[in-house]
Structures are given as C-alpha cells and as structure tokens.
Amino acid sequence: MSKDRTAGLDAAVERISRALGPAGCITEPERIAPYLVDFRNLYHGETRLVARPCSTAETSEVVAICHELGVGIVPHGGNTGYCGGATPGTGGDEIVLSLARMNRIRALDAANFTITAEAGCILADVKAAAEAADRLFPLSLGSEGSCQVGGNLATNAGGLNALRYGIARDLALGLEVVLPDGRVLDGLTSLRKDNTGYDLRDLFIGAEGTLGVITAASLKLFPALRSVETAFIAVADPAAAVELLARLRAASGDAVSTFEYLPRIAIELTTRHVHGVVDPLGRPYDCYVLCEVSSAREAAGLREVLEGCLEQALSDGLVLDAAIAESIAQRNSMWKLRESVPEAQRAEGASIKHDVSVPVASLPAFMAEATAAVLAIIPMARMVTYGHVGDGNLHFNVSEPAGADRAAFMLREAEIQGAVHEIVRRYRGSISAEHGIGQLKRAQLARHKDPVALAVMHAIKQSLDPRGIMNRGKVLPD
Ligand code: FAD
Ligand code: 2HG
Ligand code: ZN
C-alpha cells in the first residue's frame, strides 16, 4: 500500500471509530475474520475495520469520510452471495461496511401493499412481517434465513418465485441510497407510478455495491396466499417440462408460482448428504419438476386444475409419475429436497458452476448441446443441471467425476466455462442470470457483454463514483 493510502486509511479508521463508537466498529482480527471470506470460500481479503452503522445518517457519515480520504468501501449484507462481491480485496486498503444493524421495518402499509425495510433486514424477517399483516412478500431464496434485502437488491436476486412475481428489481418501488460522496438519495417512494425523469432506482439494483450503499427499500407486497398446491412430478425429459409449464400456466390462469427442474442426481445427492431429505416418488426417474400453483382465493379449484393437467400430460407421455402434497409436512419435504441441492452438491465435492439463462423454449436444446460439450471435455463429469426453468434460468453445474482428483478437475474450469458460455452466447442468453458478477465473473463480463453497454456502465460509474471508492475490483472489468 502506498504511503498516501496508508495515511488515508489510518485517518479513516480513526474518524469512523470516533463517529460510530465501539458498538459500530469491529477491529479485532478474530471478529473481523468472517467478513474476509465469501460464502463459497473462493475469496479471502483483508481489512482493518468493519463499520456497522445503525442509521442512514451514520452510513452517510462513514461514506463521506471514506470519500474525503479516498478509502475503499465494501458493502456487506448477509454474505450469502455467490460471486465474492462482499469480500474485500487483498490489499487491506478498504473498509467493510456491514448493514446488519440497519434492520428495522420502517413501515408496513397493508392498504397500499407496501413495506419499507432497512437494508440489513433479513429476508425471512421481511417475509414474516408481511405475513403478520396478511400480505405476501414473495422473494424466496434458499438463503433467506441469512441474506438481507439490501443484498437481494444489490444482486437483483431471482429465486424460486420469480416466474410469478418477478425478480428483486420487479419488487422494489423505491430506494434510499447513500451515494459514494456521502449524500443521501431519498428515493423511498411507495408510488406505483412516477414518471418524473430517469429511473435512478434501477441503477443501484444489480450494481452489487459499486454505485452506492442501499440503506432502505420500499417493496411491493401481494395478497397472502389462501390456497397452495405443490407437486413433485417425474417428467419424460426437459422438453416435456417446458411443455408442461406452458400447459399449467394456461390451465391455471397463470397461477404457477414455482416451476423448478431437477435431474435424478439431485435426488441422489440430497438424500445422501442432507439429513431428512426423502425421494417423494416410489421409484427413480431421469428428471423431475417441483411445481407450485397458488392463489389468494380460498377455494380456487387449483387441485382440480393441477390433477386435470397432470392426468392429460400423463396420457400424452409428458409426465411419468407425480405426487401432490397432502399436508404441509409433505410440501415442506418437497421444498427441502429442492433447497438442499446446493448444500448436497458442495458435500459431494468440487463443482464448476454456471448460472445461465436462455429463452425458456430453448432450454432443452441448450441443455443437450451444453451437456455434450462438457462431456466431450470430461467424459465422466456429473451433470447437476437444475433450477428455475420457469425463468429460463439453469444452474448448469458440473460435479467432479466420482473419485476424481479435485485439483485436476478444477484446472479444466476455464475450458469448460468457455465452452458452455459460448453456447449461451449463441442462444443470446446470459452468463449470469441471477447471481451477479462480483469478483468471479468480471473477465467473463468483459468477454460477453456488449461493448457499448460496458462503456455506458463505465460512464455511469465514473459519474457517480469518480474517486472509485465503492466496491473496487467488482463487477466492472478494468
Ligand atoms: P452479500 O453476499 O452480503 O452481498 C452481495 C453483493 O451485494 C456484494 O457485492 C455486496 O457488496 C452488495 N451489497 C450487500 N448489501 C448491500 C447494500 N445494502 N448496498 C449496496 N450493496 C450491497 N441467489 C438468487 O438470486 N437466487 C437463488 O435462488 C439463490 N439461492 C441461494 C441459496 C443458497 C443456499 C445460497 C447460499 C445463496 C443463494 N443465492 C441465490 C445467492 C445469494 O443468497 C443472493 O445473491 C443474495 O441476494 C445475497 O444477499 P446477501 O445479503 O447475502 O448479500
Ligand atoms: C439455487 O437456485 C441457488 O438453489 C444456488 O441459486 C445455485 O448453488 C447453485 O449453483
Ligand atoms: Zn437459483
């Protein structure tokens, strides 16, 4: 670190410590340690200070100090992100800014169907607050017990209900953001309609902390669900899954809220590694769908619609078998299986991940082509392709061959990713459908994003953060 940077950092640590007091600062190495590594253990960084402001005013003060002294800031939510966005760099010249103490629900307006939550609210707590008011906040992620709404918005998270309710961006009405110079942008509107110029809110959603710190958000709520039907369905192949999705959407009046694809290996891995997971069907099949149809109406007739659709699909050869949950316990058990796949895949060994999207109708062809490309490189690789088929988003993950040498497998990562992403490009898909870019995919962004879009992104960054203090080395390629 240069002399100037060291002096700036010393002064920033000293001034922030004074401003926030002991409750708002972590400086002991053993307490800092969890902030220095990402969820997937891919990145390890350094910092001398984790600032934990408890209000927008305190956040603004911290950011203004860093701006004045040219010190880098790494916003940190629940640290469940997949791309190392919340982990500081190795230089030790940035502070980490944790939103964890900004965890108040500021308002819930049931009549307006909105909730205003601070960025550090845990997603599950926001959902629970909505439920207590007979409302639904639909964003649903396997990490919802620890991720924060600020992190969800910063990564523009997708998850298990996006098909029906949209992704994080679709659920935000307004944001409060501390800009890189410390000013507070008060965009905390609960309006559905506001056409007064550029939509600044959308700049910060998906920016992964590179343009400012989200401190609060006004979010959309929906009527609470009164009827939910959940089915675990063995389908003939991915094409059958896509066809079934279209039929169910039409037959149910677009009441499909979850439509998740799972290959057989997902069931083998989850039942092997995660306590309490059971196969809902009596015998093995090649691939499955976890599907939910739901309504805010009490007697919506969804069970009949689902059964009718499945019976027809069975006689047409799309569906091979199905179980419809008869109790909350059975429903939870089906969900547990789906949500345990990442954990089980981790427990099984190394994997090369791709979080890709293509148009829904192209999924079967994409899967066939991309699988063939991977197996041409590593014939014994195990394809764990699953995910949000209703959104055209697959976690096209490749587990190491059983008994393989982990390091040798991971050495092929670039080659495999290159091959898969090339196919994604041909389908005009995305190389990061829902997990973002962070540190992990900067080089790939440089390769795959339209150069004009990249130039506009750089121009926006330069205009909002000319001193380059916000989340250095994340998202934007150099
Ligand atoms: P963090 O990991 O702390 O941070 C993520 C990024 O956001 C970083 O760049 C950070 O700097 C920035 N950031 C955090 N808070 C703020 C803020 N207040 N202001 C500005 N920037 C900020 N993701 C999906 O999209 N769909 C899924 O289905 C899904 N399932 C998951 C399941 C599991 C088991 C796990 C572990 C993760 C899953 N994820 C999923 C990924 C992850 O949970 C999401 O990306 C989540 O939105 C990250 O939130 P977080 O609070 O943990 O953010
Ligand atoms: C999911 O949908 C998450 O379960 C995690 O987005 C995906 O681990 C993964 O690859
Ligand atoms: Zn996902």
Coordinates of C-alpha atoms and ligand atoms in Angstrom, one line a residue:
M1 CA 0.0 0.0 0.0
S2 CA 1.3 3.5 -0.8
K3 CA 2.2 6.0 2.0
D4 CA -0.7 8.2 1.0
R5 CA -3.2 5.3 1.1
T6 CA -1.9 4.2 4.5
A7 CA -2.2 7.7 5.9
G8 CA -5.8 7.9 4.4
L9 CA -6.7 4.6 5.9
D10 CA -5.3 5.4 9.3
A11 CA -7.3 8.7 9.4
A12 CA -10.5 7.0 8.1
V13 CA -10.3 4.2 10.8
E14 CA -9.7 6.8 13.5
R15 CA -12.6 9.1 12.4
I16 CA -15.1 6.3 11.7
S17 CA -14.3 4.7 15.1
R18 CA -15.0 8.0 16.8
A19 CA -18.2 8.6 14.8
L20 CA -19.7 5.1 15.4
G21 CA -18.3 4.2 18.8
P22 CA -17.4 0.7 19.9
A23 CA -20.8 -0.8 19.1
G24 CA -20.5 0.3 15.5
C25 CA -16.9 -0.9 14.8
I26 CA -15.2 -4.2 14.7
T27 CA -11.4 -4.1 14.8
E28 CA -10.4 -7.3 16.5
P29 CA -8.9 -9.8 14.0
E30 CA -10.9 -12.8 15.3
R31 CA -14.2 -10.9 14.9
I32 CA -13.2 -9.4 11.5
A33 CA -12.4 -12.9 10.2
P34 CA -15.9 -13.9 9.0
Y35 CA -16.1 -10.7 6.9
L36 CA -12.9 -11.7 5.0
V37 CA -14.2 -14.8 3.2
D38 CA -17.1 -15.3 0.9
F39 CA -19.8 -18.0 1.3
R40 CA -18.2 -20.3 -1.3
N41 CA -14.8 -19.9 0.2
L42 CA -13.4 -18.7 -3.1
Y43 CA -12.0 -15.3 -2.0
H44 CA -10.1 -14.2 1.0
G45 CA -9.4 -10.5 1.7
E46 CA -8.1 -8.1 4.3
T47 CA -9.4 -5.2 6.2
R48 CA -8.7 -3.3 9.4
L49 CA -12.2 -2.2 10.1
V50 CA -15.8 -3.4 9.8
A51 CA -18.1 -0.4 10.2
R52 CA -21.6 -1.2 11.4
P53 CA -23.6 1.9 11.2
C54 CA -27.1 1.8 12.7
S55 CA -28.8 4.6 10.7
T56 CA -28.7 6.2 7.3
A57 CA -27.1 9.3 8.9
E58 CA -24.3 7.2 10.3
T59 CA -23.8 5.4 7.0
S60 CA -23.7 8.7 5.2
E61 CA -21.0 9.9 7.7
V62 CA -18.9 6.8 7.1
V63 CA -19.1 7.1 3.4
A64 CA -18.3 10.8 3.4
I65 CA -15.2 10.2 5.5
C66 CA -14.0 7.5 3.0
H67 CA -14.8 9.7 0.1
E68 CA -12.8 12.6 1.5
L69 CA -9.8 10.3 2.2
G70 CA -10.1 8.1 -0.9
V71 CA -10.6 4.9 1.1
G72 CA -12.4 2.0 -0.5
I73 CA -15.7 0.6 0.9
V74 CA -17.1 -2.9 0.5
P75 CA -20.8 -3.1 1.4
H76 CA -21.6 -6.3 3.2
G77 CA -25.0 -7.9 3.6
G78 CA -25.7 -11.5 4.7
N79 CA -22.6 -12.7 2.9
T80 CA -24.5 -15.4 1.0
G81 CA -23.6 -14.0 -2.4
Y82 CA -22.0 -16.4 -4.9
C83 CA -19.5 -14.2 -6.6
G84 CA -17.3 -12.7 -3.9
G85 CA -18.9 -9.3 -4.1
A86 CA -19.0 -8.7 -0.4
T87 CA -15.4 -9.8 0.3
P88 CA -12.7 -7.1 0.4
G89 CA -9.6 -7.2 -1.8
T90 CA -6.3 -8.5 -0.5
G91 CA -4.7 -5.0 -0.3
G92 CA -6.1 -4.2 3.1
D93 CA -6.9 -0.7 1.9
E94 CA -10.7 -0.9 2.1
I95 CA -13.2 -0.9 5.0
V96 CA -16.1 -3.3 5.1
L97 CA -19.5 -1.6 5.7
S98 CA -21.9 -4.1 7.3
L99 CA -25.6 -3.2 7.1
A100 CA -26.5 -5.7 9.8
R101 CA -27.6 -3.1 12.4
M102 CA -29.9 -1.4 10.0
N103 CA -32.6 -4.0 10.4
R104 CA -35.8 -2.1 11.2
I105 CA -39.0 -2.4 9.3
R106 CA -39.8 1.3 9.0
A107 CA -43.4 1.0 7.7
L108 CA -45.9 -1.5 6.5
D109 CA -48.9 -0.2 4.6
A110 CA -51.3 -3.1 4.1
A111 CA -53.7 -1.0 2.2
N112 CA -51.0 0.3 -0.2
F113 CA -49.5 -3.2 -0.3
T114 CA -46.0 -1.9 0.5
I115 CA -43.4 -2.5 3.2
T116 CA -40.4 -0.2 3.9
A117 CA -37.5 -2.1 5.2
E118 CA -33.9 -1.1 6.1
A119 CA -31.2 -2.8 4.0
G120 CA -30.0 -5.0 6.8
C121 CA -33.3 -6.7 7.4
I122 CA -33.0 -10.5 6.9
L123 CA -35.2 -11.5 4.0
A124 CA -37.1 -14.1 6.1
D125 CA -37.9 -11.4 8.7
V126 CA -39.4 -9.2 5.9
K127 CA -41.5 -12.1 4.7
A128 CA -42.6 -12.8 8.3
A129 CA -43.6 -9.1 8.8
A130 CA -45.7 -9.2 5.6
E131 CA -47.3 -12.5 6.6
A132 CA -48.3 -11.0 10.0
A133 CA -50.2 -8.3 8.1
D134 CA -51.9 -10.9 5.9
R135 CA -49.7 -10.0 3.0
L136 CA -47.0 -11.8 0.9
F137 CA -43.5 -10.6 0.2
P138 CA -42.8 -13.2 -2.5
L139 CA -39.0 -13.2 -2.9
S140 CA -37.9 -16.7 -1.9
L141 CA -34.3 -17.9 -1.8
G142 CA -32.7 -20.9 -0.1
S143 CA -30.6 -18.4 1.7
E144 CA -33.5 -16.3 3.0
G145 CA -32.6 -17.0 6.7
S146 CA -29.4 -15.1 6.4
C147 CA -29.4 -12.9 3.2
Q148 CA -30.5 -9.3 3.6
V149 CA -32.9 -7.2 1.5
G150 CA -30.1 -4.8 0.7
G151 CA -28.0 -7.7 -0.6
N152 CA -31.0 -9.1 -2.5
L153 CA -31.5 -5.7 -4.3
A154 CA -27.7 -5.2 -4.8
T155 CA -27.5 -8.6 -6.5
N156 CA -31.0 -8.4 -8.1
A157 CA -31.7 -11.8 -6.7
G158 CA -34.2 -14.1 -8.5
G159 CA -35.0 -17.3 -6.6
L160 CA -37.9 -19.7 -6.5
N161 CA -41.0 -17.5 -7.2
A162 CA -39.7 -15.1 -9.9
L163 CA -41.8 -16.8 -12.5
R164 CA -44.9 -15.4 -11.0
Y165 CA -43.8 -12.3 -9.0
G166 CA -40.6 -11.2 -10.7
I167 CA -37.0 -10.8 -9.5
A168 CA -35.9 -8.3 -6.8
R169 CA -35.9 -5.4 -9.3
D170 CA -39.6 -6.0 -10.0
L171 CA -40.4 -6.0 -6.3
A172 CA -38.8 -2.6 -5.5
L173 CA -40.7 0.6 -5.7
G174 CA -38.2 2.9 -4.2
L175 CA -34.7 3.0 -2.6
E176 CA -32.8 5.1 -0.2
V177 CA -29.2 5.1 -1.2
V178 CA -26.0 6.7 0.3
L179 CA -24.1 7.9 -2.8
P180 CA -20.3 7.5 -3.0
D181 CA -19.8 11.1 -1.8
G182 CA -22.0 10.6 1.3
R183 CA -25.1 12.4 0.1
V184 CA -28.4 10.6 0.7
L185 CA -30.5 9.9 -2.3
D186 CA -34.1 9.8 -0.9
G187 CA -36.0 7.7 -3.5
L188 CA -38.0 5.9 -0.9
T189 CA -41.3 6.3 -2.7
S190 CA -44.2 3.8 -2.3
L191 CA -45.7 5.0 -5.6
R192 CA -46.6 2.6 -8.4
K193 CA -46.5 5.5 -10.9
D194 CA -43.8 8.2 -11.0
N195 CA -42.6 9.3 -14.4
T196 CA -40.5 12.2 -13.3
G197 CA -37.4 11.6 -15.4
Y198 CA -34.7 9.0 -15.3
D199 CA -35.3 5.9 -13.1
L200 CA -32.4 6.2 -10.7
R201 CA -33.6 3.3 -8.6
D202 CA -32.8 0.8 -11.2
L203 CA -29.2 1.9 -11.4
F204 CA -28.5 0.6 -7.9
I205 CA -30.3 -2.6 -8.2
G206 CA -27.9 -5.2 -9.5
A207 CA -25.0 -2.8 -9.1
E208 CA -23.5 -5.0 -6.3
G209 CA -22.5 -2.1 -4.2
T210 CA -20.4 -0.4 -6.9
L211 CA -22.5 2.7 -7.2
G212 CA -23.6 3.4 -3.6
V213 CA -24.9 1.8 -0.4
I214 CA -28.6 0.9 -0.3
T215 CA -29.8 1.8 3.2
A216 CA -33.6 1.1 2.8
A217 CA -36.2 0.0 0.3
S218 CA -39.8 0.3 -0.3
L219 CA -41.1 -3.1 -1.5
K220 CA -44.2 -4.4 -3.1
L221 CA -46.5 -6.7 -1.2
F222 CA -49.2 -9.1 -2.5
P223 CA -52.3 -10.7 -1.0
A224 CA -51.5 -13.6 1.3
L225 CA -51.9 -17.0 -0.3
R226 CA -55.0 -18.9 0.7
S227 CA -54.6 -22.0 -1.5
V228 CA -51.4 -23.7 -2.5
E229 CA -50.9 -27.0 -4.3
T230 CA -47.5 -28.5 -4.6
A231 CA -46.5 -31.3 -6.8
F232 CA -43.3 -33.3 -7.4
I233 CA -43.5 -34.6 -10.9
A234 CA -41.4 -37.0 -12.9
V235 CA -41.3 -35.7 -16.5
A236 CA -40.2 -37.6 -19.6
D237 CA -37.4 -35.1 -20.4
P238 CA -36.6 -31.4 -20.3
A239 CA -38.8 -30.7 -23.4
A240 CA -41.7 -32.3 -21.5
A241 CA -41.0 -30.0 -18.6
V242 CA -41.2 -26.9 -20.8
E243 CA -44.4 -28.1 -22.4
L244 CA -46.0 -28.9 -19.0
L245 CA -45.1 -25.4 -17.8
A246 CA -46.9 -23.8 -20.7
R247 CA -50.0 -26.1 -20.2
L248 CA -50.1 -25.4 -16.5
R249 CA -49.8 -21.6 -16.9
A250 CA -52.7 -21.6 -19.3
A251 CA -54.9 -24.0 -17.4
S252 CA -54.4 -22.3 -14.0
G253 CA -54.8 -18.8 -15.3
D254 CA -51.1 -18.1 -14.7
A255 CA -51.2 -19.3 -11.1
V256 CA -47.9 -21.2 -11.4
S257 CA -45.6 -19.7 -8.8
T258 CA -42.8 -22.2 -8.8
F259 CA -41.5 -24.5 -11.5
E260 CA -38.1 -26.0 -10.7
Y261 CA -36.3 -28.6 -12.8
L262 CA -34.3 -31.3 -11.1
P263 CA -32.3 -34.2 -12.6
R264 CA -32.1 -37.6 -10.9
I265 CA -28.7 -36.9 -9.5
A266 CA -30.1 -34.0 -7.4
I267 CA -32.2 -36.6 -5.6
E268 CA -29.3 -39.0 -5.1
L269 CA -27.1 -36.2 -3.7
T270 CA -29.6 -34.6 -1.4
T271 CA -30.8 -37.9 0.1
R272 CA -27.1 -39.0 0.5
H273 CA -25.8 -35.8 2.1
V274 CA -28.7 -33.9 3.7
H275 CA -30.4 -35.4 6.8
G276 CA -34.2 -35.8 6.4
V277 CA -34.5 -35.5 2.6
V278 CA -36.6 -38.2 1.0
D279 CA -37.5 -39.1 -2.6
P280 CA -41.2 -38.2 -2.9
L281 CA -41.7 -40.8 -5.6
G282 CA -41.6 -44.6 -5.2
R283 CA -39.1 -45.4 -8.0
P284 CA -36.3 -43.4 -9.8
Y285 CA -36.9 -41.3 -13.0
D286 CA -34.4 -39.3 -15.1
C287 CA -35.8 -35.9 -14.3
Y288 CA -38.4 -34.0 -12.3
V289 CA -40.2 -30.8 -11.7
L290 CA -41.1 -29.2 -8.4
C291 CA -44.2 -27.2 -9.2
E292 CA -46.5 -25.0 -7.1
V293 CA -49.7 -23.3 -8.1
S294 CA -51.2 -20.9 -5.7
S295 CA -53.9 -18.3 -5.3
A296 CA -55.0 -15.6 -2.8
R297 CA -58.5 -17.2 -3.2
E298 CA -59.7 -19.7 -0.6
A299 CA -61.4 -22.2 -2.9
A300 CA -59.6 -21.5 -6.1
G301 CA -60.0 -25.0 -7.5
L302 CA -56.3 -25.4 -8.1
R303 CA -56.2 -29.0 -7.0
E304 CA -58.6 -30.0 -9.8
V305 CA -56.7 -27.9 -12.3
L306 CA -53.4 -29.5 -11.3
E307 CA -54.8 -33.0 -11.3
G308 CA -56.5 -32.5 -14.7
C309 CA -53.4 -31.1 -16.2
L310 CA -51.2 -33.9 -14.9
E311 CA -53.6 -36.6 -16.0
Q312 CA -53.7 -35.2 -19.5
A313 CA -49.9 -34.9 -19.5
L314 CA -49.6 -38.5 -18.2
S315 CA -51.7 -39.8 -21.1
D316 CA -49.6 -37.7 -23.6
G317 CA -46.4 -39.1 -22.3
L318 CA -45.0 -35.9 -20.9
V319 CA -45.5 -36.9 -17.3
L320 CA -44.4 -40.3 -15.9
D321 CA -45.4 -40.1 -12.3
A322 CA -46.4 -37.4 -9.8
A323 CA -47.0 -36.8 -6.1
I324 CA -49.2 -34.0 -4.9
A325 CA -48.5 -32.8 -1.3
E326 CA -51.4 -33.9 1.0
S327 CA -50.1 -31.9 4.0
I328 CA -47.8 -29.0 5.0
A329 CA -45.3 -31.6 6.1
Q330 CA -45.2 -33.2 2.7
R331 CA -45.0 -29.8 1.0
N332 CA -42.1 -28.8 3.2
S333 CA -40.3 -32.1 2.5
M334 CA -40.5 -31.5 -1.3
W335 CA -39.2 -28.0 -0.8
K336 CA -36.4 -29.2 1.5
L337 CA -35.2 -31.5 -1.3
R338 CA -35.1 -28.6 -3.8
E339 CA -33.4 -26.2 -1.4
S340 CA -30.8 -28.7 -0.3
V341 CA -29.3 -29.2 -3.8
P342 CA -26.5 -26.6 -3.4
E343 CA -25.5 -28.0 0.0
A344 CA -25.6 -31.5 -1.2
Q345 CA -23.6 -30.7 -4.3
R346 CA -21.0 -29.0 -2.1
A347 CA -20.8 -32.0 0.1
E348 CA -20.2 -34.3 -2.9
G349 CA -17.0 -32.5 -3.9
A350 CA -15.8 -29.9 -6.4
S351 CA -18.2 -28.4 -8.9
I352 CA -17.9 -26.0 -11.8
K353 CA -20.9 -23.7 -11.7
H354 CA -22.7 -21.9 -14.4
D355 CA -25.7 -19.6 -13.7
V356 CA -27.1 -19.2 -17.1
S357 CA -30.4 -18.2 -18.8
V358 CA -31.8 -18.7 -22.3
P359 CA -35.3 -18.3 -23.6
V360 CA -37.5 -20.9 -21.9
A361 CA -38.4 -22.7 -25.1
S362 CA -34.6 -23.1 -25.9
L363 CA -33.8 -24.8 -22.6
P364 CA -34.0 -28.4 -23.9
A365 CA -31.8 -27.8 -26.9
F366 CA -29.4 -25.7 -24.8
M367 CA -29.1 -28.4 -22.2
A368 CA -28.4 -31.1 -24.8
E369 CA -25.7 -29.1 -26.5
A370 CA -24.0 -27.8 -23.4
T371 CA -24.1 -31.3 -21.8
A372 CA -22.4 -32.8 -24.9
A373 CA -19.8 -30.0 -24.9
V374 CA -18.9 -30.7 -21.2
L375 CA -18.8 -34.4 -21.6
A376 CA -16.5 -34.1 -24.7
I377 CA -14.0 -32.4 -22.3
I378 CA -14.5 -34.6 -19.2
P379 CA -16.5 -37.7 -20.2
M380 CA -17.0 -38.8 -16.6
A381 CA -18.2 -35.4 -15.3
R382 CA -21.5 -35.5 -13.5
M383 CA -24.1 -33.0 -14.8
V384 CA -26.1 -31.4 -12.0
T385 CA -28.3 -29.2 -14.1
Y386 CA -31.2 -27.8 -12.2
G387 CA -33.1 -24.7 -11.4
H388 CA -35.6 -22.1 -12.3
V389 CA -36.9 -23.5 -15.6
G390 CA -39.9 -21.2 -15.4
D391 CA -37.5 -18.2 -15.8
G392 CA -35.2 -19.9 -18.4
N393 CA -32.5 -20.0 -15.7
L394 CA -30.5 -23.1 -15.1
H395 CA -27.8 -23.8 -12.6
F396 CA -25.8 -25.7 -15.1
N397 CA -23.4 -27.2 -12.6
V398 CA -20.8 -29.9 -13.3
S399 CA -19.7 -32.1 -10.4
E400 CA -16.3 -33.7 -10.5
P401 CA -16.3 -37.4 -11.6
A402 CA -16.6 -39.8 -8.6
G403 CA -13.2 -40.3 -7.0
A404 CA -11.6 -37.7 -9.2
D405 CA -8.6 -35.5 -8.3
R406 CA -10.2 -32.2 -7.2
A407 CA -7.3 -30.0 -8.3
A408 CA -7.0 -31.7 -11.7
F409 CA -10.8 -31.3 -12.2
M410 CA -10.8 -27.6 -11.3
L411 CA -7.9 -27.0 -13.7
R412 CA -10.4 -27.6 -16.5
E413 CA -12.8 -24.9 -15.2
A414 CA -11.9 -22.2 -17.7
E415 CA -12.1 -24.6 -20.6
I416 CA -15.5 -25.9 -19.5
Q417 CA -16.9 -22.5 -18.8
G418 CA -15.6 -21.2 -22.1
A419 CA -17.4 -24.0 -23.9
V420 CA -20.7 -23.5 -22.0
H421 CA -20.7 -19.8 -22.3
E422 CA -20.0 -19.9 -26.0
I423 CA -23.2 -21.9 -26.4
V424 CA -25.1 -19.5 -24.1
R425 CA -23.9 -16.7 -26.4
R426 CA -25.3 -18.5 -29.5
Y427 CA -28.7 -18.7 -27.7
R428 CA -28.5 -15.0 -26.9
G429 CA -28.6 -16.0 -23.2
S430 CA -26.9 -14.6 -20.1
I431 CA -23.8 -15.9 -18.4
S432 CA -25.1 -14.6 -15.0
A433 CA -28.8 -15.0 -14.7
E434 CA -29.3 -14.3 -11.0
H435 CA -26.1 -14.5 -9.0
G436 CA -24.3 -11.4 -10.4
I437 CA -20.7 -10.7 -11.3
G438 CA -18.8 -9.7 -8.2
Q439 CA -15.1 -10.7 -8.5
L440 CA -15.9 -14.0 -10.0
K441 CA -17.2 -13.2 -13.4
R442 CA -15.5 -9.9 -14.3
A443 CA -13.4 -11.4 -17.1
Q444 CA -16.4 -13.2 -18.5
L445 CA -18.4 -10.0 -18.4
A446 CA -15.7 -8.3 -20.4
R447 CA -15.9 -11.1 -23.0
H448 CA -19.7 -11.5 -23.2
K449 CA -21.3 -8.1 -22.6
D450 CA -22.0 -5.7 -25.5
P451 CA -19.1 -3.3 -25.6
V452 CA -21.4 -0.3 -25.9
A453 CA -23.3 -1.5 -22.7
L454 CA -19.9 -1.8 -21.0
A455 CA -18.9 1.7 -22.0
V456 CA -22.2 3.1 -20.6
M457 CA -21.6 1.2 -17.4
H458 CA -18.1 2.7 -17.0
A459 CA -19.5 6.2 -17.7
I460 CA -22.2 5.8 -15.0
K461 CA -19.6 4.5 -12.6
Q462 CA -17.3 7.4 -13.4
S463 CA -20.0 10.0 -13.0
L464 CA -21.3 8.6 -9.6
D465 CA -18.1 7.4 -8.1
P466 CA -15.2 9.4 -9.7
R467 CA -12.9 8.6 -6.8
G468 CA -13.5 4.9 -7.3
I469 CA -14.1 4.1 -3.7
M470 CA -17.2 1.8 -4.0
N471 CA -16.5 -1.9 -4.1
R472 CA -13.3 -1.7 -6.1
G473 CA -12.5 -4.7 -8.3
K474 CA -16.1 -5.8 -8.5
V475 CA -18.4 -6.1 -11.5
L476 CA -16.8 -3.8 -14.0
P477 CA -13.8 -5.1 -15.9
D478 CA -10.7 -2.9 -15.7
Ligands
FAD1 P1 -23.9 -10.3 0.3 O1 -23.4 -11.6 -0.1 O2 -23.5 -9.7 1.6 O3 -23.5 -9.2 -0.8 C1 -23.8 -9.4 -2.2 C2 -23.4 -8.2 -3.0 O4 -24.2 -7.1 -2.7 C3 -22.0 -7.7 -2.7 O5 -21.4 -7.1 -3.9 C4 -22.2 -6.6 -1.7 O6 -21.2 -5.6 -1.7 C5 -23.5 -6.0 -2.2 N1 -24.3 -5.4 -1.1 C6 -24.8 -6.1 0.0 N2 -25.6 -5.3 0.7 C7 -25.6 -4.1 0.1 C8 -26.2 -2.8 0.3 N3 -27.0 -2.6 1.4 N4 -26.0 -1.8 -0.6 C9 -25.2 -2.0 -1.6 N5 -24.6 -3.1 -1.9 C10 -24.8 -4.2 -1.1 N6 -29.5 -16.1 -5.4 C11 -30.5 -16.0 -6.2 O7 -30.6 -15.0 -7.0 N7 -31.4 -17.0 -6.3 C12 -31.4 -18.1 -5.5 O8 -32.3 -18.9 -5.6 C13 -30.4 -18.2 -4.6 N8 -30.3 -19.2 -3.7 C14 -29.3 -19.3 -2.9 C15 -29.3 -20.4 -2.0 C16 -28.3 -20.5 -1.1 C17 -28.3 -21.7 -0.2 C18 -27.2 -19.5 -1.0 C19 -26.1 -19.6 0.0 C20 -27.3 -18.4 -1.9 C21 -28.3 -18.3 -2.8 N9 -28.4 -17.2 -3.7 C22 -29.4 -17.1 -4.5 C23 -27.3 -16.2 -3.6 C24 -27.5 -15.1 -2.6 O9 -28.2 -15.6 -1.5 C25 -28.1 -13.9 -3.1 O10 -27.3 -13.3 -4.1 C26 -28.5 -12.8 -2.1 O11 -29.3 -11.8 -2.7 C27 -27.3 -12.1 -1.5 O12 -27.7 -11.3 -0.4 P2 -26.7 -11.0 0.8 O13 -27.4 -10.1 1.8 O14 -26.1 -12.3 1.4 O15 -25.5 -10.2 0.1
2HG2 C1 -30.4 -22.1 -6.1 O1 -31.3 -21.9 -7.0 C2 -29.3 -21.1 -5.9 O2 -30.5 -23.1 -5.4 C3 -27.9 -21.8 -5.8 O3 -29.3 -20.1 -6.8 C4 -27.4 -22.4 -7.1 O4 -25.6 -23.5 -6.0 C5 -26.1 -23.1 -7.1 O5 -25.5 -23.3 -8.1
ZN3 ZN -31.0 -20.2 -8.2

